[in-house]
Short mmCIF file of C-alpha atoms in Angstrom, two decimals:
data_model
loop_
_atom_site.label_atom_id
_atom_site.label_comp_id
_atom_site.label_asym_id
_atom_site.label_seq_id
_atom_site.Cartn_x
_atom_site.Cartn_y
_atom_site.Cartn_z
CA ARG A 234 -12.59 347.95 128.26
CA GLU A 235 -11.79 345.36 131.13
CA ILE A 236 -13.82 342.63 128.83
CA GLN A 237 -12.07 343.86 126.41
CA ARG A 238 -8.62 342.69 128.04
CA THR A 239 -9.81 339.85 129.36
CA ALA A 240 -10.65 338.27 126.15
CA THR A 241 -7.40 339.29 124.51
CA TRP A 242 -5.79 337.66 127.18
CA LEU A 243 -7.46 334.76 127.20
CA LEU A 244 -6.74 334.77 123.14
CA ARG A 245 -3.36 335.03 123.38
CA LEU A 246 -2.98 332.28 126.06
CA MET A 247 -5.09 329.57 124.00
CA TRP A 248 -2.85 330.47 121.22
CA SER A 249 0.46 329.27 123.81
CA PHE A 250 -0.98 326.22 124.80
CA ARG A 251 -1.63 325.46 121.04
CA PHE A 252 1.80 326.29 120.08
CA LEU A 253 2.76 323.81 122.83
CA VAL A 254 0.99 320.96 122.76
CA LEU A 255 2.37 321.24 118.37
CA LEU A 256 6.08 321.30 120.11
CA LEU A 257 5.09 318.75 122.36
CA ALA A 258 3.47 316.83 119.02
CA THR A 259 6.09 317.13 116.75
CA CYS A 260 9.11 316.15 119.49
CA THR A 261 7.24 313.18 119.88
CA ALA A 262 7.03 312.02 116.48
CA LEU A 263 10.73 312.55 115.94
CA ASN A 264 11.58 310.98 118.76
CA LEU A 265 13.63 314.36 120.30
CA SER A 266 13.02 316.24 123.89
CA PRO A 267 13.10 319.84 123.63
CA LEU A 268 14.74 319.64 127.00
CA PRO A 269 17.81 319.25 127.12
CA PRO A 270 19.72 315.61 127.86
CA ARG A 271 21.19 314.41 130.96
CA LYS A 272 24.47 313.51 131.70
CA ALA A 273 25.27 310.46 133.57
CA PRO A 274 27.44 310.81 136.55
CA LEU A 275 31.12 311.00 136.13
CA PRO A 276 33.01 307.79 137.60
CA PRO A 277 34.10 308.78 141.14
CA LEU A 278 37.60 308.99 141.22
CA SER A 279 39.85 306.58 142.13
CA CYS A 280 43.50 306.44 143.17
CA THR A 281 44.05 302.82 142.36
CA PRO A 282 44.85 301.63 138.84
CA PRO A 283 42.73 299.43 136.62
CA LEU A 284 43.07 295.94 137.53
CA THR A 285 44.83 295.38 133.02
CA ALA A 286 46.47 298.17 134.07
CA THR A 287 48.29 296.15 137.37
CA VAL A 288 48.13 293.21 135.49
CA ALA A 289 50.26 294.86 132.14
CA LEU A 290 53.13 296.38 134.25
CA SER A 291 53.86 293.29 136.41
CA LEU A 292 53.77 291.31 132.79
CA SER A 293 56.79 293.88 131.65
CA LEU A 294 58.75 293.71 134.32
CA LEU A 295 59.21 290.54 134.61
CA LEU A 296 59.47 289.48 131.00
CA THR A 297 61.79 293.22 130.71
CA PRO A 298 65.54 291.91 130.53
CA THR A 299 67.57 292.70 133.42
CA ILE A 300 71.55 293.91 131.84
CA CYS A 301 74.13 293.42 133.63
CA PHE A 302 77.33 294.87 132.91
CA ALA A 303 80.50 292.97 133.47
CA ALA A 304 83.61 294.44 135.17
CA ALA A 305 85.90 295.26 132.58
CA PRO A 306 89.13 293.73 133.02
CA THR A 307 91.85 295.38 134.38
CA ALA A 308 95.69 296.80 133.58
CA GLU A 309 96.79 293.45 134.79
CA ASP A 310 94.04 290.85 133.75
CA ILE A 311 95.28 292.52 130.16
CA LYS A 312 98.13 291.06 130.47
CA ILE A 313 98.36 287.78 132.33
CA SER A 314 95.73 287.14 129.01
CA LYS A 315 97.24 288.54 126.66
CA GLY A 316 100.77 286.81 128.22
CA TYR A 317 99.27 283.19 127.92
CA GLU A 318 97.73 283.02 124.59
CA GLN A 319 101.26 283.75 123.65
CA ILE A 320 103.01 281.08 125.57
CA SER A 321 100.07 278.94 124.09
CA GLY A 322 101.18 280.40 119.69
CA LEU A 323 105.17 280.00 120.86
CA LEU A 324 103.74 275.71 122.22
CA ASP A 325 101.65 275.46 119.20
CA ASN A 326 104.93 276.51 117.08
CA TRP A 327 107.55 275.59 118.85
CA ASN A 328 109.69 274.29 116.00
CA GLU A 329 109.18 277.51 113.37
CA ALA A 330 109.16 279.73 116.58
CA THR A 331 112.66 278.58 117.30
CA THR A 332 114.48 278.19 113.94
CA ASN A 333 116.03 280.36 112.06
CA CYS A 334 116.41 280.24 108.13
CA LYS A 335 118.60 282.65 106.58
CA THR A 336 117.80 283.81 103.37
CA SER A 337 120.31 286.35 102.48
CA ASN A 338 122.61 286.38 98.98
CA ASP A 339 125.92 285.61 101.56
CA ASN A 340 123.68 281.64 102.32
CA PRO A 341 121.46 280.91 98.86
CA TYR A 342 121.28 277.68 99.76
CA LYS A 343 118.63 275.52 100.86
CA GLY A 344 118.99 273.55 104.99
CA ASN A 345 120.62 276.79 106.11
CA CYS A 346 118.34 276.83 109.72
CA ASP A 347 119.85 277.61 112.97
CA ARG A 348 117.72 277.03 116.01
CA THR A 349 117.55 280.21 118.53
CA PRO A 350 116.46 280.99 121.45
CA ILE A 351 115.34 285.13 120.63
CA LYS A 352 111.69 284.13 120.50
CA VAL A 353 111.42 282.23 123.92
CA MET A 354 112.87 284.93 126.22
CA GLU A 355 110.62 287.82 123.95
CA VAL A 356 107.06 285.66 124.59
CA LEU A 357 108.74 285.32 129.20
CA GLY A 358 109.02 289.40 128.76
CA TYR A 359 113.36 288.81 129.35
CA LYS A 360 114.34 290.23 125.56
CA SER A 361 111.46 293.35 125.57
CA THR A 362 109.49 295.99 127.25
CA THR A 363 106.36 296.10 125.43
CA SER A 364 105.90 292.35 126.10
CA PRO A 365 102.71 291.59 128.27
CA LEU A 366 104.46 289.20 130.75
CA PHE A 367 107.94 291.74 131.09
CA ASN A 368 108.39 292.35 134.88
CA ALA A 369 105.53 289.76 135.40
CA GLU A 370 106.10 289.38 138.66
CA LYS A 371 105.00 292.98 139.36
CA THR A 372 101.64 292.12 138.04
CA LEU A 373 100.97 289.43 139.48
CA LEU A 374 101.41 290.73 143.02
CA GLN A 375 99.68 294.07 142.35
CA VAL A 376 96.19 292.06 141.55
CA GLN A 377 96.89 291.12 145.25
CA LEU A 378 97.41 294.42 146.03
CA ASN A 379 95.12 296.59 144.38
CA GLY A 380 92.50 293.95 145.75
CA GLU A 381 90.99 292.22 142.84
CA LEU A 382 91.80 288.72 143.68
CA ASP A 383 90.03 289.66 147.43
CA LYS A 384 86.93 290.55 144.91
CA VAL A 385 86.94 288.46 142.95
CA LEU A 386 87.09 285.30 145.19
CA ALA A 387 84.22 286.94 147.39
CA GLU A 388 81.85 287.30 144.40
CA ARG A 389 82.37 283.71 143.47
CA TRP A 390 82.67 282.03 146.72
CA GLY A 391 80.60 283.97 149.24
CA ASP A 392 81.00 283.59 152.81
CA ASP A 393 82.38 280.18 152.72
CA SER A 394 86.06 281.11 153.74
CA LYS A 395 87.42 277.32 153.50
CA LYS A 396 87.15 277.89 149.97
CA ILE A 397 88.41 281.58 149.65
CA ARG A 398 91.59 280.51 151.70
CA SER A 399 92.28 277.49 149.64
CA GLU A 400 92.12 279.63 146.13
CA GLU A 401 94.37 281.96 147.38
CA LEU A 402 96.87 279.02 148.27
CA ARG A 403 96.53 277.52 144.87
CA TYR A 404 97.22 281.31 143.15
CA GLN A 405 100.45 282.03 145.28
CA ALA A 406 101.25 278.48 144.61
CA ALA A 407 100.90 279.35 140.39
CA VAL A 408 102.47 282.12 140.61
CA ASP A 409 105.45 281.04 142.56
CA SER A 410 105.58 277.89 139.72
CA TYR A 411 104.96 280.56 137.22
CA LEU A 412 107.67 283.10 138.45
CA GLN A 413 110.19 279.72 138.22
CA SER A 414 110.02 278.44 135.56
CA SER A 415 109.61 281.47 133.77
CA ASP A 416 113.28 282.61 134.94
CA GLU A 417 114.69 278.80 133.99
CA GLY A 418 112.88 278.90 130.66
CA SER A 419 114.71 282.06 129.90
CA GLY A 420 117.86 281.34 131.52
CA LEU A 421 118.10 278.01 129.25
CA ALA A 422 117.03 280.07 126.08
CA TYR A 423 119.54 282.63 126.72
CA ILE A 424 122.80 279.56 127.81
CA SER A 425 121.74 277.95 124.65
CA SER A 426 122.42 281.73 122.24
CA TRP A 427 126.08 280.87 123.11
CA GLY A 428 126.17 277.28 122.55
CA GLU A 429 127.60 277.44 119.51
CA ALA A 430 130.56 279.98 120.96
CA ASN A 431 131.81 278.47 124.11
CA PRO A 432 134.33 276.07 123.47
CA GLY A 433 133.43 272.14 122.62
CA GLY A 434 130.34 274.02 121.62
CA GLY A 435 128.17 273.60 118.42
CA LYS A 436 124.45 274.03 116.94
CA ASP A 437 123.75 270.29 118.66
CA ARG A 438 124.41 272.31 122.08
CA ILE A 439 122.36 274.54 120.62
CA GLU A 440 119.03 272.88 120.08
CA LEU A 441 120.04 270.88 123.57
CA PHE A 442 119.17 273.87 125.60
CA ILE A 443 116.10 275.00 123.21
CA GLU A 444 114.56 271.86 124.08
CA ARG A 445 115.39 272.48 127.76
CA SER A 446 114.02 274.84 128.09
CA LYS A 447 110.90 273.91 126.41
CA GLN A 448 109.85 272.11 129.19
CA ASP A 449 109.61 275.66 131.75
CA VAL A 450 107.64 277.17 128.83
CA LEU A 451 104.78 274.39 129.11
CA ASN A 452 104.95 275.19 133.14
CA CYS A 453 104.50 278.81 132.66
CA GLN A 454 100.91 278.15 130.84
CA LYS A 455 99.65 275.70 133.07
CA SER A 456 100.49 278.21 135.76
CA LEU A 457 99.11 281.22 133.90
CA GLY A 458 95.88 278.77 132.92
CA ILE A 459 95.70 278.49 136.63
CA VAL A 460 95.68 282.41 137.35
CA LYS A 461 93.48 283.01 135.27
CA ASP A 462 91.01 279.97 136.16
CA VAL A 463 91.25 281.78 139.44
CA LEU A 464 89.93 285.08 138.32
CA GLY A 465 87.62 284.49 136.53
CA ILE A 466 89.35 285.50 133.07
#
């Protein structure tokens, strides 16, 4: 019985060996491995980004345009700019703006035109409260009181105190010149409106004072141009 058990065990061992040899031969022929392949070790973790990513990020930061938003204009800036535009428009169309041709049925004849100073007083802010130059003295003074002038000059000229002082004096001189010319121009325009009604007056007196007021309007344009230049508007 012992011999029989031993023979049976040897027979099983032989069949297992033959099976293993057959399996190895089959895997070799098919270029397979009976054992699972080993995985390649993972590279060590690193907190440093790859060089290409770093370069790309740097380039993107360099090439990205910087967007600068200009400060919104103040209410005073808008009034000054609109007033300057209206004065320029008045001067560009002086004769048309200061002439009124009657077209009513009572005066149907051609050439029935009179000079009128109304437009001059309107533009200079002496006729309507809706004019951008109405109460211009307050507007120009407010630019100094609200700190806008100091801020603009500091941004434009930095630590150049000499240049800043020069621009401050330039601004003040332009304001003084504008206010004087504005008062005189409006005053002459008002006098012209009574040129025909006064004793010894006539249409020629109206035209005389209107044309005199034109020089003051030119001075107003020049002075406001300096104000705009100092403020950068």
